GROMACS .gro file of C-alpha atoms in nm:
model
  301
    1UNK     CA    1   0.000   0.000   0.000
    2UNK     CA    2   0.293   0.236   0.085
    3UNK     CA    3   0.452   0.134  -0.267
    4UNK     CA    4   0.125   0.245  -0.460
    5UNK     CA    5   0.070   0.602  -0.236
    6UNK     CA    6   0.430   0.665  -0.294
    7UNK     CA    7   0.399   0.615  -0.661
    8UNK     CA    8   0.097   0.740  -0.735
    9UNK     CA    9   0.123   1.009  -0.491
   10UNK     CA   10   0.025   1.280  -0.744
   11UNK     CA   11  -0.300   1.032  -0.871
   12UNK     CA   12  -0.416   1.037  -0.464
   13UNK     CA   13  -0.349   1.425  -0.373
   14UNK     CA   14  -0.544   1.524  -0.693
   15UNK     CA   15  -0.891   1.278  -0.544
   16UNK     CA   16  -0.840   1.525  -0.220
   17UNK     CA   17  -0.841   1.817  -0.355
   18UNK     CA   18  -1.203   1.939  -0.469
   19UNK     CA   19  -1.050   2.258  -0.599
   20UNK     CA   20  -0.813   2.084  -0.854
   21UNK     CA   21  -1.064   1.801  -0.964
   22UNK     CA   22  -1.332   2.097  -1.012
   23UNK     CA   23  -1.025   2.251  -1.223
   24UNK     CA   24  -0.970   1.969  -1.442
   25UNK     CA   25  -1.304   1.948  -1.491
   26UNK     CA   26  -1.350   2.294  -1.625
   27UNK     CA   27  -1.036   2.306  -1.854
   28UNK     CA   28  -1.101   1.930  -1.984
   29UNK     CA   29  -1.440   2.047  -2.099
   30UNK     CA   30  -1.390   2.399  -2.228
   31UNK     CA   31  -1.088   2.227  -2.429
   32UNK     CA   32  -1.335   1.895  -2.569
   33UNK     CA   33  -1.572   2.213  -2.615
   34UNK     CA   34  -1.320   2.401  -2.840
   35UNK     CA   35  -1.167   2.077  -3.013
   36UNK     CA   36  -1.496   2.005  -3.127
   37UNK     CA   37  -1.648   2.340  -3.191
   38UNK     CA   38  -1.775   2.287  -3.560
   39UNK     CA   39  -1.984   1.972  -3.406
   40UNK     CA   40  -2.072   2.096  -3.083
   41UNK     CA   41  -2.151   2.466  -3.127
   42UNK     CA   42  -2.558   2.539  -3.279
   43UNK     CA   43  -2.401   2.792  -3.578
   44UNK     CA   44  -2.121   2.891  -3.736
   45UNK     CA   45  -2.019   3.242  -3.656
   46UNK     CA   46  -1.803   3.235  -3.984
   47UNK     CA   47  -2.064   3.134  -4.218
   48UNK     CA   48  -2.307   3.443  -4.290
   49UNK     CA   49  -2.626   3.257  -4.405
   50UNK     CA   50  -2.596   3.107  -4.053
   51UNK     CA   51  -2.706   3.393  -3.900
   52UNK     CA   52  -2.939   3.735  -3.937
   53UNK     CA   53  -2.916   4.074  -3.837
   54UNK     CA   54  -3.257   4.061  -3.717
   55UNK     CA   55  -3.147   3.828  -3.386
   56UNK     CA   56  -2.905   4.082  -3.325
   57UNK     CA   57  -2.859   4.190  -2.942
   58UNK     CA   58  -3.110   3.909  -2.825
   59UNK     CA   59  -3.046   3.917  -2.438
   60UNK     CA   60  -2.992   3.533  -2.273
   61UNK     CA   61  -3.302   3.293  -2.289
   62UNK     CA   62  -3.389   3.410  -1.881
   63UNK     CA   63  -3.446   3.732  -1.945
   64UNK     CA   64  -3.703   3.922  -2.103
   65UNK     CA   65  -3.765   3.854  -2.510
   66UNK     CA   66  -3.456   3.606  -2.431
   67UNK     CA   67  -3.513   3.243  -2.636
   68UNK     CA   68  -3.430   2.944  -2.606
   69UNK     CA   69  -3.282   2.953  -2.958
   70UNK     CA   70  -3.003   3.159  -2.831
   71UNK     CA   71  -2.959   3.054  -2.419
   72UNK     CA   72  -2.677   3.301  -2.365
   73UNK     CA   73  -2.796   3.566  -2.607
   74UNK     CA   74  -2.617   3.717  -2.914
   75UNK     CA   75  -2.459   4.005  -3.078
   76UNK     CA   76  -2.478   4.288  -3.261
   77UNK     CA   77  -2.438   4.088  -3.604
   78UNK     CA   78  -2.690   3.798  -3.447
   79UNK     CA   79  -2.449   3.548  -3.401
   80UNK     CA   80  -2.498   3.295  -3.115
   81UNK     CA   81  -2.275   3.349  -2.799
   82UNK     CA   82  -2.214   3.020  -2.764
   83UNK     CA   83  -2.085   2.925  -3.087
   84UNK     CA   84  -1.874   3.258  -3.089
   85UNK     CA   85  -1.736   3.195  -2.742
   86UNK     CA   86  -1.652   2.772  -2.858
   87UNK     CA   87  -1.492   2.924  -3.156
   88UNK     CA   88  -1.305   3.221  -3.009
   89UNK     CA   89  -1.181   2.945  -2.728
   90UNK     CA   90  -1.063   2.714  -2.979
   91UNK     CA   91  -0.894   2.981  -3.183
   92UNK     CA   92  -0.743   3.125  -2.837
   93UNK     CA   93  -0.633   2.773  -2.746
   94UNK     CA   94  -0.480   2.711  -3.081
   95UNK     CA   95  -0.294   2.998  -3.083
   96UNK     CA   96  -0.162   2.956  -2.665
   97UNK     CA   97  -0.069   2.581  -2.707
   98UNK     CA   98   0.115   2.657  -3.049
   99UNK     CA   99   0.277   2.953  -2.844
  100UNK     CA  100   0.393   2.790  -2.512
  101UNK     CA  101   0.501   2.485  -2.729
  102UNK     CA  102   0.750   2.694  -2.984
  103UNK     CA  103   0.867   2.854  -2.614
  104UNK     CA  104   0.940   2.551  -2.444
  105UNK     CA  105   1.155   2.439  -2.761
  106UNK     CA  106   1.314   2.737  -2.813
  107UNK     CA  107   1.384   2.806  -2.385
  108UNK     CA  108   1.467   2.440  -2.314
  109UNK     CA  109   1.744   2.379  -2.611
  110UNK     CA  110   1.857   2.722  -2.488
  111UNK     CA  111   1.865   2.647  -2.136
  112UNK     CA  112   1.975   2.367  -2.173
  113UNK     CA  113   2.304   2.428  -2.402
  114UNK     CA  114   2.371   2.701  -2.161
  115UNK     CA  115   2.391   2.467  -1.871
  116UNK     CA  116   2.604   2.199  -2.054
  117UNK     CA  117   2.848   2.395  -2.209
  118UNK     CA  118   2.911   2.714  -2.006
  119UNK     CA  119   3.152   3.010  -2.120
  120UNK     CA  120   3.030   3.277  -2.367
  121UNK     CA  121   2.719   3.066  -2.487
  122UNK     CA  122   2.614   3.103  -2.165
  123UNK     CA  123   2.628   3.434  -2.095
  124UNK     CA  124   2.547   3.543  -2.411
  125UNK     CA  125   2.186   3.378  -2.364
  126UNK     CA  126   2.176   3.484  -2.004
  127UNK     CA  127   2.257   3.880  -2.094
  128UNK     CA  128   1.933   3.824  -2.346
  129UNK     CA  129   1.718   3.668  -2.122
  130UNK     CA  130   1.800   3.927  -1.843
  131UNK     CA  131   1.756   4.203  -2.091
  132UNK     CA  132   1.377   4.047  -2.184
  133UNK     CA  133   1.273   3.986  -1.805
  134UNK     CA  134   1.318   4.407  -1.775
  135UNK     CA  135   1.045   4.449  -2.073
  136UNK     CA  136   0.731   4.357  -1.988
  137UNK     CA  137   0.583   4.042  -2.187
  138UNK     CA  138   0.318   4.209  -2.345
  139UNK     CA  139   0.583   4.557  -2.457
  140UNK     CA  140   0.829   4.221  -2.651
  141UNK     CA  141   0.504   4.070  -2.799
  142UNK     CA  142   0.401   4.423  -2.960
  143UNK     CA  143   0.765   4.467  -3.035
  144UNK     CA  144   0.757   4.159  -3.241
  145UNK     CA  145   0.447   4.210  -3.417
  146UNK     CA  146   0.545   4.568  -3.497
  147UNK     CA  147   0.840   4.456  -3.665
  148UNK     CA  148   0.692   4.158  -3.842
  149UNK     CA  149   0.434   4.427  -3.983
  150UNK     CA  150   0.682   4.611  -4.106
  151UNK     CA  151   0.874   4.330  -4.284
  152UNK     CA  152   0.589   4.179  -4.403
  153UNK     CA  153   0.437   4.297  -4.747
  154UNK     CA  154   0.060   4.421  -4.658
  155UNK     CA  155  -0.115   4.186  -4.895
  156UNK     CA  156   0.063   3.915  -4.649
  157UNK     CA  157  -0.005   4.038  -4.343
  158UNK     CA  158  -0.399   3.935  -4.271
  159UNK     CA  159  -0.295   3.583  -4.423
  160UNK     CA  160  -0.025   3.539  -4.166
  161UNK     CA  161  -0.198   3.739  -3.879
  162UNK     CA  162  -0.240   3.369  -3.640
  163UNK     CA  163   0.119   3.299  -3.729
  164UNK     CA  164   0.297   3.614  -3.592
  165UNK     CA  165   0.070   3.623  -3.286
  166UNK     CA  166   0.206   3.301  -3.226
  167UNK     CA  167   0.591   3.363  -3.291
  168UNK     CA  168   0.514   3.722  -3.090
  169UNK     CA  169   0.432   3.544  -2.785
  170UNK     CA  170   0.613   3.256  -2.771
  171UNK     CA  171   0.952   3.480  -2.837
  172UNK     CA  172   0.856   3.657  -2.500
  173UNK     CA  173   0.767   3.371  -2.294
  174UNK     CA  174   1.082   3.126  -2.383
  175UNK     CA  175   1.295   3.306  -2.088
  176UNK     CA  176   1.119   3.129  -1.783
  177UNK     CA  177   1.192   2.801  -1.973
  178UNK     CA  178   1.541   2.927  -2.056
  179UNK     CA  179   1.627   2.985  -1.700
  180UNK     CA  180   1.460   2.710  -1.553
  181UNK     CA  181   1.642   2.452  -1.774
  182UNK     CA  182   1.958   2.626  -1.755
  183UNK     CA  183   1.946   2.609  -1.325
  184UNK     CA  184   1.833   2.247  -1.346
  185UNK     CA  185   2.122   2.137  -1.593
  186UNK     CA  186   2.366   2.285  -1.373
  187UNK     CA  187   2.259   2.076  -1.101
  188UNK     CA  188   2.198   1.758  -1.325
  189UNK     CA  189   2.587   1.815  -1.438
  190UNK     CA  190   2.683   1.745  -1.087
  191UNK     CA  191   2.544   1.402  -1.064
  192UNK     CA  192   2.763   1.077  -1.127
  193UNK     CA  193   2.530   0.941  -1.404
  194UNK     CA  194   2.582   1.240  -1.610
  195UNK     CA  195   2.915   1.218  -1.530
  196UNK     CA  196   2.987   0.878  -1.626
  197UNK     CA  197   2.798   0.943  -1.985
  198UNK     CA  198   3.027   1.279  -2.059
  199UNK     CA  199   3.381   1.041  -1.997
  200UNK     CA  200   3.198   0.759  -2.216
  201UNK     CA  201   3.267   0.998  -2.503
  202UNK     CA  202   2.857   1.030  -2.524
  203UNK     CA  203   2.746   1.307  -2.828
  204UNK     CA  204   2.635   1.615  -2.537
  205UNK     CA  205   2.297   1.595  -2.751
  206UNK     CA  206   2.247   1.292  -2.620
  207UNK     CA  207   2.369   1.351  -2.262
  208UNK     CA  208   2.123   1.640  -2.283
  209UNK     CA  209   1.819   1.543  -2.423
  210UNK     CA  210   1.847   1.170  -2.296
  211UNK     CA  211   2.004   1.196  -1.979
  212UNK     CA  212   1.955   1.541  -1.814
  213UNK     CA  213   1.611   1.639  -1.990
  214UNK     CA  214   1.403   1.348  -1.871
  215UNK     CA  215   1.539   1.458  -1.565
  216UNK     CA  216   1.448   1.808  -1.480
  217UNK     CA  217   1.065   1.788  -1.661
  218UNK     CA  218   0.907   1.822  -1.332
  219UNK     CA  219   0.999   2.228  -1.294
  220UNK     CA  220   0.916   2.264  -1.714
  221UNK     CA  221   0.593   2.098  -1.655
  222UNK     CA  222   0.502   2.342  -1.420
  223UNK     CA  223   0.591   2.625  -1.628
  224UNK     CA  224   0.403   2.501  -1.950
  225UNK     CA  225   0.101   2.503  -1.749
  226UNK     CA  226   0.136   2.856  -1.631
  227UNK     CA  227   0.284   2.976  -1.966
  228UNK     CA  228  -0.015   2.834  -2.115
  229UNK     CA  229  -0.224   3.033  -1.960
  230UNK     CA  230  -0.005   3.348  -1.963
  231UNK     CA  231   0.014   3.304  -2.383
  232UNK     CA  232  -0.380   3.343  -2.359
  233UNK     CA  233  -0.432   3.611  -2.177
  234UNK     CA  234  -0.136   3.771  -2.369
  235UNK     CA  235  -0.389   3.689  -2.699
  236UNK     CA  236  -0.672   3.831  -2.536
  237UNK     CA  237  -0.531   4.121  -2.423
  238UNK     CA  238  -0.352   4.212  -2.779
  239UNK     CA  239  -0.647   4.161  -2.964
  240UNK     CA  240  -0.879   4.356  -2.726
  241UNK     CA  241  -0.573   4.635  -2.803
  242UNK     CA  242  -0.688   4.592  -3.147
  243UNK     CA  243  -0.347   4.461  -3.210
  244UNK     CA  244  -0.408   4.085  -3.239
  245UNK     CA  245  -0.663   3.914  -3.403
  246UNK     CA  246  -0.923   4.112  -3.685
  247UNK     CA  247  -1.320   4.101  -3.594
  248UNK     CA  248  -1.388   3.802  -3.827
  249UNK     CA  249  -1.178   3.648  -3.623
  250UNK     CA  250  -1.394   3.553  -3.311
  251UNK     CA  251  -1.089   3.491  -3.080
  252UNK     CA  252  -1.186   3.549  -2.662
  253UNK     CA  253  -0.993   3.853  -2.680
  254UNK     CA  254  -1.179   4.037  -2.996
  255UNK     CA  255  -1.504   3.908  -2.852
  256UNK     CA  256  -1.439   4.099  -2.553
  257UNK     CA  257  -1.311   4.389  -2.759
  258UNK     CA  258  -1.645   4.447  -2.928
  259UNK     CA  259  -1.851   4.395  -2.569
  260UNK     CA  260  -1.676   4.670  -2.440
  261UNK     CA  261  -1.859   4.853  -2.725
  262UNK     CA  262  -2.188   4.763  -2.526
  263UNK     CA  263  -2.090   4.803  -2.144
  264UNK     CA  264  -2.359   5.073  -2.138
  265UNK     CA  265  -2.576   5.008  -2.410
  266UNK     CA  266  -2.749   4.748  -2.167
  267UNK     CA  267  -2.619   4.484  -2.375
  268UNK     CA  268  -2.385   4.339  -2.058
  269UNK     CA  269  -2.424   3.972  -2.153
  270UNK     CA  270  -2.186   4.047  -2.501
  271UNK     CA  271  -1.872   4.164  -2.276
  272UNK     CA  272  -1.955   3.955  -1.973
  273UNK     CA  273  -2.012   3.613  -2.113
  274UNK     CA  274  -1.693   3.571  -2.276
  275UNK     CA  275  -1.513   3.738  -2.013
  276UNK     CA  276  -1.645   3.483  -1.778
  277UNK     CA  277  -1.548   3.196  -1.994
  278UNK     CA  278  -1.198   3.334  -2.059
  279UNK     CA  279  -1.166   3.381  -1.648
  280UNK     CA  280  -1.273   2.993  -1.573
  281UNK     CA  281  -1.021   2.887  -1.855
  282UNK     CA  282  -0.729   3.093  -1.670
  283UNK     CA  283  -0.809   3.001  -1.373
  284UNK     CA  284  -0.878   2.622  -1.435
  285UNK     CA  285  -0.522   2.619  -1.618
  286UNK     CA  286  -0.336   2.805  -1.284
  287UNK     CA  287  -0.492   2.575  -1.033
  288UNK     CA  288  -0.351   2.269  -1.238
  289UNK     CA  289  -0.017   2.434  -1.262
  290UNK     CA  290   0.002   2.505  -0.855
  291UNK     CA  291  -0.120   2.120  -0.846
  292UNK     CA  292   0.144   2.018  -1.030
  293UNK     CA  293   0.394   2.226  -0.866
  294UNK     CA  294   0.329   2.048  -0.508
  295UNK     CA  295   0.368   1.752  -0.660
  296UNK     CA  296   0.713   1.829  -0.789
  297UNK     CA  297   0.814   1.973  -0.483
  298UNK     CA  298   0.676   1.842  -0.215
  299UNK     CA  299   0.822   2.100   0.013
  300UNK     CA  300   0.593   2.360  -0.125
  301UNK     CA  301   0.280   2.162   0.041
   0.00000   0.00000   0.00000
């Protein structure tokens, strides 16, 4: 019994703790409801014969003239919340995952390199990363896409709009990883096993990526979680700048860009429903990532 607590330690905290389960729950289902958003969600808030004009600004289903066709309301173009919200969370998602993962590639080769081999490479990365941690994330992001709208030629630039969101956030989020990897290696390079594999002659690729990395994925777990949902309120809060994502492009962020056009219209449930759904899905995500973090490091209980 002690055997099966002790390795499934992280299996039995998670079954006492209401808060995480009630986590999972929420992320697991707003991510099966944006995975599956063409199937799940009533319209299409792409296609215009799905919707009219004259359902615009229908208030949620309990309130007065509310119907049941439209349980959460809809807009000013009569699109449905709820398949505007399952589509601007899958397009948010998309775009966080595909930024946290380009990060953790980027920050972990660069941490880790860092951490193997020392010397300039070292503190050539370090000077950059320490130079990034003084601008805020969201000043590199714009940064980024400023200069990528510059580069770009303009009949380009809407085509490639989800990609340079992406690379714009993921290039200032790779530091934590970078840091984190780089502190870890230096303590993995201390331990015999590494040791042994470095006088075997081993290729430092594969002391690196087969002996250290499996080895310090606890702490980078931790951070993808986090970063995850750091790249999507970094989305949301460029495209509610006006800065990210177009209007056609129903993203949590622009959603809640054109509610704030209605605050005091009387029109509240166009700002406040997605902002609700976009605060459960951070939330969910940064419970998780403290989960996993006790887990990891048990003296942090």
């Amino acid at each position: 019994m002690r055997e099966f607590i002790k390795r499934y330690e992280g299996l039995w905290l998670f079954t006492r703790s209401p808060a995480v389960i009630l986590a999972a729950i929420v992320a697991l289902t707003i991510l099966i409801g944006a995975a599956f958003a063409p199937w799940i969600a009533p319209l299409d808030p792409y296609d215009l014969a799905s919707f009219s004009l004259m359902d615009g600004l229908l208030p949620p289903m309990w309130e007065e003239f509310g119907t049941s066709r439209f349980p959460l309301g809809t807009d000013d173009q009569g699109r449905d919340m709820i398949s505007s919200i399952l589509y601007g969370a899958r397009l948010s998602l998309i775009i966080g995952i595909s930024a946290m993962a380009i990060a953790t590639v980027l920050g972990v080769g660069l941490g880790l390199a860092a951490g193997y081999f020392g010397g300039r490479f070292d503190a050539i990365v370090m000077r950059i990363a320490d130079i990034q941690l003084a601008l805020p994330a969201i000043l590199t992001a714009l940064l980024i896409d400023g200069i990528a709208r510059g580069v770009l030629p303009t009949d380009m630039q809407q085509s490639l709009r989800v990609t340079v969101l992406t690379l714009a956030i993921a290039l200032s989020l790779w530091v934590n990883f970078a840091r984190t990897a780089r502190a870890s290696t230096f303590v993995q390079m201390n331990k015999e096993y590494v040791q042994a594999a470095v006088m075997q002659g081993q290729h430092p690729l594969r002391v690196m990526f087969v002996h250290i990395l499996p080895n310090i994925l606890g702490p980078l777990l931790v951070i993808m979680t986090v970063d995850l949902a750091s790249a999507i309120l970094l989305e949301a809060t460029l495209s509610f700048l006006g800065i990210g994502l177009p209007a056609d492009s129903p993203s949590l962020g622009t959603l809640i860009r054109i509610g704030m056009q209605f605050l005091f219209s009387g029109e509240w449930w166009i700002l406040w429903v997605p902002t609700l759904f976009l605060v459960a899905l951070v939330i969910s995500i940064n419970v998780l990532g403290d989960f996993l973090r006790d887990v990891f490091n048990p003296r942090l209980r």
